[in-house]
């Protein structure tokens, strides 16, 4: 209850502050903080990689790569925003610096979600300006981004532009499955605010820390370990809401988001861009979640300004919220789409111990005869809910290949429910090597019971 009250207080406070700020131009004050973030990230990148910043994804001592991408998108939008009576050339020096650094940060972050948000938000923002100069600017801007990403891809052999359009979920489908298993266990009220993370985090991992600090030997502080993975997210707005607040809380949240969208649709271009663009980020991340590391405060400030300017009707809020819920819930309804599962999958060997010591990592192995191509294998442990114990990728040549070994600690009763001493149900799943938003089901699975001995 305390965490729920904290989140509600923060959301209401940010909405009220957004109402007080009023004009979207007041958000320009963010540019000074964004410039500090950009410069800190670039300095940190130079210290780790030298002048060739394409070797690794751009990092920051206390900002994640996804957050850096979002920061880049925000800077780009603020550099392009103008008041009705204002010419774009006014303040050109700060617009140029903010826009270039923001674009560079978004590209070097290597995060496809923020890059997509930056593209869509920019098109949304500039779509309100119908002059020929704005169309030329849009084409030039997008062409520059595409060329820059292509050149970076050739140098770093990571192909960020190709990666942006592959739609590979990079393991998010496994997280969604774990999050939905928690939602099925607690369908009405969920786990509670900030309590989903400990249920879906890898067993035995009590801390999520910054990579840039780990590289320098700065480990996870004891105070952060006490939080117990509260900042592990489900990487989707609907899955996160269902896991934390259940059906009741999810309905209320999306009614509020529908009201914000309805209000923003009739507001200034910058407000609509901030609201619409950041909600796009919720498809594969949790950008608007309060409190969170993805500039969520900016979204709720813009939402407050939109609601103050154009209060919507309940019917409009319901329609916008329902449409948003339907789109964002694709990890759920894609399970029901027709799927041509390969019938040539064959399990030729399985090592699955049914008894195990509680102080040792569990070990399982499988051997497959499957068509050639890339695959992933996942081991899940379930009681009331499920969590991924281990997973890895492999390639098949079409013949009975090597054994695929999976090793990881079994979760505690606090993480997956049930009573101490109750048997686990272990599940081994075979997935395509690359997942897509419309294909979020495992190719095959097998399960067995495991009794843990003290």
Coordinates of C-alpha atoms in Angstrom, one line a residue:
X1 CA 0.0 0.0 0.0
X2 CA 2.9 2.4 0.8
X3 CA 4.4 2.0 -2.7
X4 CA 0.9 2.5 -4.3
X5 CA 0.4 5.7 -2.4
X6 CA 3.9 6.9 -3.4
X7 CA 3.2 6.3 -7.1
X8 CA -0.3 7.9 -6.9
X9 CA 1.1 11.0 -5.1
X10 CA 3.9 11.4 -7.6
X11 CA 1.5 11.1 -10.6
X12 CA -1.0 13.6 -9.1
X13 CA 1.8 16.0 -8.2
X14 CA 3.3 15.9 -11.7
X15 CA -0.1 16.4 -13.3
X16 CA -0.7 19.4 -11.0
X17 CA 2.7 20.8 -11.8
X18 CA 2.0 20.4 -15.5
X19 CA -1.3 22.4 -15.0
X20 CA 0.6 25.2 -13.2
X21 CA 3.4 25.3 -15.9
X22 CA 0.7 25.8 -18.6
X23 CA 2.5 26.7 -21.8
X24 CA 4.6 23.9 -23.3
X25 CA 7.4 26.4 -24.0
X26 CA 8.2 26.2 -20.2
X27 CA 9.6 22.7 -20.9
X28 CA 12.5 24.4 -22.7
X29 CA 14.2 24.6 -19.3
X30 CA 14.9 20.9 -19.7
X31 CA 17.5 21.7 -22.4
X32 CA 20.2 22.6 -19.9
X33 CA 19.8 19.3 -18.0
X34 CA 19.7 17.4 -21.3
X35 CA 22.9 19.0 -22.4
X36 CA 24.6 17.9 -19.2
X37 CA 23.4 14.4 -19.8
X38 CA 24.7 14.4 -23.4
X39 CA 28.1 15.8 -22.5
X40 CA 28.5 13.4 -19.6
X41 CA 27.6 10.4 -21.8
X42 CA 30.0 11.5 -24.5
X43 CA 32.9 12.0 -22.0
X44 CA 32.2 8.7 -20.5
X45 CA 32.2 7.1 -23.9
X46 CA 35.5 8.7 -24.8
X47 CA 37.0 7.5 -21.6
X48 CA 35.9 3.9 -22.3
X49 CA 36.4 3.7 -26.1
X50 CA 38.6 6.5 -27.2
X51 CA 37.6 8.6 -30.2
X52 CA 35.9 5.7 -31.9
X53 CA 32.5 5.8 -30.2
X54 CA 31.0 3.1 -32.4
X55 CA 32.7 0.2 -30.6
X56 CA 30.1 0.0 -27.9
X57 CA 26.7 1.4 -27.1
X58 CA 27.0 4.9 -25.6
X59 CA 26.8 4.6 -21.8
X60 CA 26.4 7.0 -18.8
X61 CA 27.4 6.5 -15.2
X62 CA 23.8 6.6 -13.9
X63 CA 21.6 6.7 -17.1
X64 CA 20.8 3.5 -19.0
X65 CA 21.2 3.3 -22.8
X66 CA 17.4 3.3 -23.3
X67 CA 17.2 6.5 -21.1
X68 CA 20.0 8.1 -23.2
X69 CA 18.0 7.4 -26.3
X70 CA 14.9 8.9 -24.8
X71 CA 17.0 12.0 -23.7
X72 CA 18.2 12.3 -27.3
X73 CA 14.6 12.3 -28.6
X74 CA 13.5 14.9 -26.1
X75 CA 16.4 17.2 -27.1
X76 CA 15.6 16.8 -30.7
X77 CA 12.0 17.7 -30.2
X78 CA 12.8 20.7 -28.0
X79 CA 15.2 22.0 -30.7
X80 CA 12.5 21.9 -33.3
X81 CA 9.6 23.3 -31.3
X82 CA 8.4 26.8 -31.9
X83 CA 5.7 29.1 -30.5
X84 CA 3.0 30.2 -32.9
X85 CA 4.5 33.7 -33.2
X86 CA 8.1 32.5 -33.2
X87 CA 10.4 32.0 -36.1
X88 CA 12.5 28.9 -36.1
X89 CA 15.7 30.9 -36.7
X90 CA 15.2 32.6 -33.3
X91 CA 17.6 30.9 -30.9
X92 CA 19.3 29.1 -33.7
X93 CA 22.6 28.5 -31.9
X94 CA 21.0 26.6 -28.9
X95 CA 18.7 24.8 -31.3
X96 CA 21.6 23.6 -33.4
X97 CA 23.7 22.4 -30.4
X98 CA 20.8 20.7 -28.7
X99 CA 19.5 19.1 -31.8
X100 CA 22.8 17.7 -33.0
X101 CA 23.9 16.4 -29.6
X102 CA 20.4 14.9 -29.0
X103 CA 20.5 13.2 -32.4
X104 CA 24.0 11.9 -31.9
X105 CA 23.1 10.6 -28.4
X106 CA 20.0 8.8 -29.7
X107 CA 21.9 7.1 -32.5
X108 CA 25.0 6.1 -30.4
X109 CA 22.8 4.7 -27.6
X110 CA 22.0 1.8 -30.0
X111 CA 18.4 1.6 -28.6
X112 CA 15.8 0.9 -31.3
X113 CA 12.8 1.9 -29.2
X114 CA 14.0 5.4 -28.5
X115 CA 15.2 5.8 -32.1
X116 CA 11.7 4.8 -33.3
X117 CA 10.2 7.2 -30.7
X118 CA 12.5 10.0 -32.0
X119 CA 11.4 9.3 -35.6
X120 CA 7.7 9.2 -35.0
X121 CA 7.7 12.1 -32.6
X122 CA 9.6 14.3 -35.0
X123 CA 7.2 13.5 -37.8
X124 CA 4.3 14.2 -35.5
X125 CA 5.8 17.5 -34.3
X126 CA 6.7 18.8 -37.8
X127 CA 3.5 17.5 -39.3
X128 CA 1.8 20.6 -37.9
X129 CA 4.0 22.9 -39.9
X130 CA 2.9 22.7 -43.5
X131 CA 5.4 25.1 -45.1
X132 CA 7.7 23.8 -47.8
X133 CA 10.7 24.7 -45.7
X134 CA 9.5 22.3 -42.9
X135 CA 9.0 19.5 -45.5
X136 CA 12.6 20.0 -46.7
X137 CA 13.8 20.0 -43.1
X138 CA 12.1 16.8 -42.3
X139 CA 13.5 15.0 -45.4
X140 CA 17.0 16.3 -44.7
X141 CA 16.8 15.4 -41.1
X142 CA 15.6 11.8 -41.7
X143 CA 18.1 11.3 -44.5
X144 CA 20.9 12.5 -42.3
X145 CA 19.9 10.1 -39.5
X146 CA 19.7 7.2 -42.0
X147 CA 23.1 8.0 -43.5
X148 CA 24.7 8.4 -40.1
X149 CA 23.3 5.1 -38.8
X150 CA 24.4 3.3 -42.0
X151 CA 28.0 4.7 -41.7
X152 CA 28.1 3.8 -38.0
X153 CA 26.8 0.3 -38.8
X154 CA 29.6 -0.3 -41.4
X155 CA 32.3 0.8 -38.9
X156 CA 31.0 -1.1 -35.9
X157 CA 29.6 -4.1 -37.7
X158 CA 26.4 -3.8 -35.6
X159 CA 24.2 -2.3 -38.4
X160 CA 22.1 -0.1 -36.1
X161 CA 19.9 1.0 -39.0
X162 CA 19.2 -2.6 -39.9
X163 CA 18.7 -3.4 -36.3
X164 CA 16.2 -0.6 -36.0
X165 CA 13.9 -2.2 -38.6
X166 CA 14.3 -5.9 -37.8
X167 CA 11.7 -5.8 -35.0
X168 CA 13.5 -8.5 -33.1
X169 CA 12.3 -8.4 -29.5
X170 CA 15.7 -9.3 -28.1
X171 CA 14.3 -11.5 -25.3
X172 CA 11.4 -9.4 -24.3
X173 CA 9.0 -12.2 -25.2
X174 CA 10.5 -14.3 -22.4
X175 CA 10.0 -11.5 -19.9
X176 CA 6.4 -10.9 -21.1
X177 CA 5.6 -14.6 -20.5
X178 CA 6.9 -14.4 -16.9
X179 CA 5.0 -11.2 -16.3
X180 CA 1.8 -12.6 -17.6
X181 CA 2.2 -15.7 -15.4
X182 CA 2.2 -13.4 -12.4
X183 CA -0.9 -11.5 -13.7
X184 CA -2.7 -14.8 -14.1
X185 CA -1.9 -15.7 -10.5
X186 CA -3.1 -12.3 -9.1
X187 CA -5.6 -11.2 -11.7
X188 CA -7.6 -8.6 -9.9
X189 CA -5.1 -6.5 -7.9
X190 CA -1.7 -7.7 -9.0
X191 CA 1.5 -7.8 -6.9
X192 CA 1.3 -4.2 -5.9
X193 CA 3.3 -1.2 -7.1
X194 CA 7.1 -1.8 -7.6
X195 CA 6.6 -5.5 -6.5
X196 CA 6.5 -7.1 -10.0
X197 CA 10.3 -6.8 -10.5
X198 CA 11.2 -9.2 -7.7
X199 CA 8.8 -11.7 -9.2
X200 CA 10.3 -11.7 -12.8
X201 CA 14.0 -11.0 -12.1
X202 CA 16.5 -13.8 -12.6
X203 CA 16.6 -16.0 -9.5
X204 CA 19.6 -15.3 -7.3
X205 CA 20.1 -11.8 -8.8
X206 CA 19.2 -9.2 -6.1
X207 CA 20.6 -6.1 -7.8
X208 CA 20.2 -4.3 -11.1
X209 CA 23.1 -1.9 -11.5
X210 CA 24.7 0.4 -14.1
X211 CA 27.1 -1.2 -16.6
X212 CA 29.3 1.9 -16.8
X213 CA 29.9 1.7 -13.0
X214 CA 30.5 -2.1 -13.1
X215 CA 33.2 -1.6 -15.7
X216 CA 35.0 0.7 -13.3
X217 CA 34.7 -1.8 -10.5
X218 CA 31.9 0.0 -8.6
X219 CA 29.6 -2.8 -7.4
X220 CA 26.0 -2.6 -6.3
X221 CA 25.6 -0.9 -3.0
X222 CA 24.0 -2.8 -0.1
X223 CA 21.2 -0.2 0.0
X224 CA 20.3 -0.9 -3.6
X225 CA 20.3 -4.7 -3.0
X226 CA 17.7 -4.1 -0.3
X227 CA 15.3 -2.8 -2.9
X228 CA 15.4 -6.3 -4.4
X229 CA 15.0 -5.6 -8.1
X230 CA 12.1 -3.2 -7.8
X231 CA 13.4 -1.5 -10.9
X232 CA 13.2 -4.6 -13.1
X233 CA 10.3 -3.9 -15.5
X234 CA 8.2 -6.0 -17.9
X235 CA 9.1 -4.0 -21.0
X236 CA 5.5 -3.4 -21.9
X237 CA 2.9 -1.0 -20.5
X238 CA 0.0 -3.5 -20.3
X239 CA 2.0 -6.4 -19.0
X240 CA 3.5 -4.1 -16.3
X241 CA 0.1 -2.8 -15.3
X242 CA -1.5 -6.2 -15.2
X243 CA 1.3 -7.6 -13.1
X244 CA 1.4 -4.7 -10.6
X245 CA -2.2 -3.6 -10.4
X246 CA -4.3 -6.3 -12.0
X247 CA -7.4 -5.8 -14.1
X248 CA -8.8 -3.1 -11.9
X249 CA -5.7 -0.9 -11.8
X250 CA -5.1 -1.5 -15.5
X251 CA -8.6 -0.3 -16.4
X252 CA -8.2 2.9 -14.3
X253 CA -4.7 3.6 -15.7
X254 CA -5.8 3.3 -19.4
X255 CA -8.9 5.4 -18.8
X256 CA -6.5 8.1 -17.5
X257 CA -4.1 7.7 -20.4
X258 CA -7.1 7.8 -22.8
X259 CA -8.1 11.2 -21.3
X260 CA -4.6 12.4 -21.7
X261 CA -4.5 11.4 -25.4
X262 CA -7.9 12.9 -26.1
X263 CA -6.8 16.2 -24.5
X264 CA -3.4 16.2 -26.2
X265 CA -4.9 15.6 -29.7
X266 CA -6.4 19.1 -29.5
X267 CA -3.4 20.8 -27.9
X268 CA -0.1 22.3 -29.1
X269 CA 2.2 20.1 -31.3
X270 CA 4.9 19.8 -28.6
X271 CA 2.4 18.4 -26.1
X272 CA 1.0 15.9 -28.5
X273 CA 4.5 14.9 -29.5
X274 CA 5.6 14.3 -25.9
X275 CA 2.4 12.4 -25.0
X276 CA 2.2 10.3 -28.2
X277 CA 5.9 9.7 -28.7
X278 CA 6.6 8.6 -25.1
X279 CA 3.5 6.3 -25.2
X280 CA 5.0 4.6 -28.2
X281 CA 8.0 3.8 -26.0
X282 CA 5.6 1.9 -23.7
X283 CA 5.2 -0.8 -26.4
X284 CA 8.5 -2.4 -25.6
X285 CA 9.7 -0.4 -22.5
X286 CA 8.1 1.3 -19.5
X287 CA 8.7 4.9 -20.4
X288 CA 5.8 6.5 -18.5
X289 CA 6.0 4.4 -15.3
X290 CA 6.3 6.5 -12.1
X291 CA 8.9 6.4 -10.6
X292 CA 11.2 5.3 -13.4
X293 CA 14.5 6.0 -15.2
X294 CA 12.9 6.9 -18.6
X295 CA 12.0 10.6 -18.2
X296 CA 8.5 9.6 -17.0
X297 CA 8.2 13.0 -15.3
X298 CA 8.2 14.7 -18.7
X299 CA 5.2 12.7 -19.8
X300 CA 3.1 13.5 -16.8
X301 CA 4.0 17.2 -16.9
X302 CA 2.9 17.3 -20.5
X303 CA -0.2 15.3 -19.6
X304 CA -1.1 17.9 -16.9
X305 CA -0.7 20.7 -19.4
X306 CA -2.9 18.9 -21.9
X307 CA -5.7 18.2 -19.4
X308 CA -5.7 21.8 -18.2
X309 CA -6.0 23.2 -21.8
X310 CA -8.6 20.7 -23.2
X311 CA -10.5 18.7 -20.6
X312 CA -11.9 15.7 -22.5
X313 CA -15.3 14.0 -22.1
X314 CA -15.5 10.6 -20.5
X315 CA -16.7 9.0 -23.7
X316 CA -13.6 10.3 -25.6
X317 CA -11.3 9.2 -22.8
X318 CA -12.9 5.7 -22.9
X319 CA -12.4 5.4 -26.7
X320 CA -8.8 6.6 -26.7
X321 CA -8.0 4.5 -23.7
X322 CA -9.6 1.4 -25.2
X323 CA -7.7 1.8 -28.5
X324 CA -4.4 2.4 -26.7
X325 CA -5.0 -0.7 -24.5
X326 CA -5.8 -2.8 -27.6
X327 CA -2.6 -1.8 -29.4
X328 CA -0.3 -2.0 -26.3
X329 CA -1.7 -5.4 -25.3
X330 CA -0.2 -7.1 -28.4
X331 CA 1.9 -9.5 -26.2
X332 CA -1.4 -11.0 -25.1
X333 CA -3.5 -11.1 -28.3
X334 CA -0.7 -12.3 -30.5
X335 CA -1.0 -15.6 -28.7
X336 CA -4.3 -16.2 -30.5
X337 CA -3.1 -15.4 -34.0
X338 CA -2.8 -18.4 -36.4
X339 CA 0.6 -19.8 -36.4
X340 CA 2.2 -22.4 -38.7
X341 CA 4.4 -24.1 -36.1
X342 CA 7.0 -26.3 -37.6
X343 CA 6.0 -30.0 -37.4
X344 CA 9.5 -31.2 -37.8
X345 CA 10.6 -30.4 -34.3
X346 CA 11.8 -33.4 -32.4
X347 CA 13.3 -33.8 -29.0
X348 CA 16.0 -36.5 -29.2
X349 CA 17.3 -36.3 -25.7
X350 CA 16.5 -34.8 -22.3
X351 CA 18.4 -34.6 -19.0
X352 CA 15.8 -33.5 -16.4
X353 CA 16.6 -34.5 -12.8
X354 CA 13.5 -34.8 -10.7
X355 CA 15.3 -34.3 -7.3
X356 CA 17.8 -31.6 -6.5
X357 CA 19.7 -30.0 -3.6
X358 CA 18.4 -26.5 -2.6
X359 CA 21.9 -25.0 -2.4
X360 CA 23.0 -26.0 -5.9
X361 CA 22.1 -24.5 -9.3
X362 CA 19.7 -26.7 -11.2
X363 CA 21.1 -28.3 -14.4
X364 CA 19.1 -29.6 -17.4
X365 CA 20.0 -30.3 -21.0
X366 CA 18.2 -31.1 -24.2
X367 CA 19.0 -32.3 -27.7
X368 CA 16.9 -31.4 -30.7
X369 CA 16.5 -32.5 -34.3
X370 CA 15.1 -29.4 -35.9
X371 CA 15.3 -27.6 -39.3
X372 CA 18.4 -25.5 -39.8
X373 CA 18.5 -22.0 -38.4
X374 CA 18.8 -20.0 -35.2
X375 CA 16.9 -20.9 -32.0
X376 CA 16.7 -20.2 -28.3
X377 CA 16.1 -22.6 -25.5
X378 CA 14.6 -21.5 -22.2
X379 CA 14.2 -23.1 -18.8
X380 CA 11.4 -21.9 -16.5
X381 CA 10.6 -22.7 -12.9
X382 CA 6.9 -22.5 -11.9
X383 CA 4.7 -22.8 -8.9
X384 CA 1.9 -20.2 -8.7
X385 CA 3.8 -18.1 -11.2
X386 CA 6.8 -18.7 -13.4
X387 CA 10.3 -17.2 -13.8
X388 CA 13.1 -17.8 -16.3
X389 CA 16.0 -19.7 -14.7
X390 CA 18.2 -19.8 -17.8
X391 CA 18.2 -19.3 -21.5
X392 CA 20.6 -19.1 -24.4
X393 CA 20.8 -19.1 -28.2
X394 CA 22.1 -21.8 -30.6
X395 CA 22.1 -22.7 -34.2
X396 CA 20.9 -26.0 -35.8
X397 CA 22.3 -27.7 -38.9
X398 CA 19.2 -29.9 -39.4
X399 CA 20.7 -32.9 -37.7
X400 CA 20.7 -34.0 -34.1
X401 CA 23.0 -31.3 -32.7
X402 CA 25.0 -30.8 -29.5
X403 CA 23.4 -30.9 -26.1
X404 CA 22.0 -27.6 -25.0
X405 CA 22.9 -27.1 -21.3
X406 CA 20.9 -24.8 -19.0
X407 CA 22.1 -23.9 -15.5
X408 CA 20.6 -21.6 -12.9
X409 CA 19.4 -21.3 -9.3
X410 CA 15.8 -22.3 -8.6
X411 CA 13.6 -19.4 -7.3
X412 CA 12.5 -19.0 -3.7
X413 CA 8.9 -19.5 -2.5
X414 CA 8.7 -15.7 -2.2
X415 CA 9.4 -15.2 -5.9
X416 CA 7.0 -17.8 -7.4
X417 CA 4.6 -18.5 -4.6
X418 CA 3.8 -21.8 -3.0
X419 CA 5.1 -23.3 0.2
X420 CA 8.7 -24.3 1.1
X421 CA 9.2 -27.9 0.1
X422 CA 6.5 -27.9 -2.6
X423 CA 7.7 -29.4 -5.8
X424 CA 8.6 -27.1 -8.7
X425 CA 7.3 -27.6 -12.2
X426 CA 10.2 -27.1 -14.6
X427 CA 9.4 -26.2 -18.2
X428 CA 11.8 -26.3 -21.1
X429 CA 10.8 -24.2 -24.1
X430 CA 12.1 -23.9 -27.7
X431 CA 11.8 -20.5 -29.3
X432 CA 12.7 -19.0 -32.7
X433 CA 16.2 -17.4 -32.7
X434 CA 14.6 -14.1 -33.5
X435 CA 11.2 -13.1 -32.2
X436 CA 8.8 -10.6 -33.7
X437 CA 5.8 -8.7 -32.2
X438 CA 3.3 -10.9 -34.0
X439 CA 5.1 -14.2 -33.1
X440 CA 5.4 -14.4 -29.3
X441 CA 4.7 -18.1 -28.8
X442 CA 7.2 -20.9 -28.1
X443 CA 7.7 -23.5 -30.8
X444 CA 7.5 -26.4 -28.4
X445 CA 7.7 -27.2 -24.7
X446 CA 8.1 -30.0 -22.2
X447 CA 7.7 -30.0 -18.4
X448 CA 8.4 -32.1 -15.4
X449 CA 8.3 -32.0 -11.6
X450 CA 11.3 -31.4 -9.4
X451 CA 11.5 -32.0 -5.6
X452 CA 14.1 -29.9 -3.8
X453 CA 15.9 -31.5 -0.8
X454 CA 17.5 -29.4 2.0

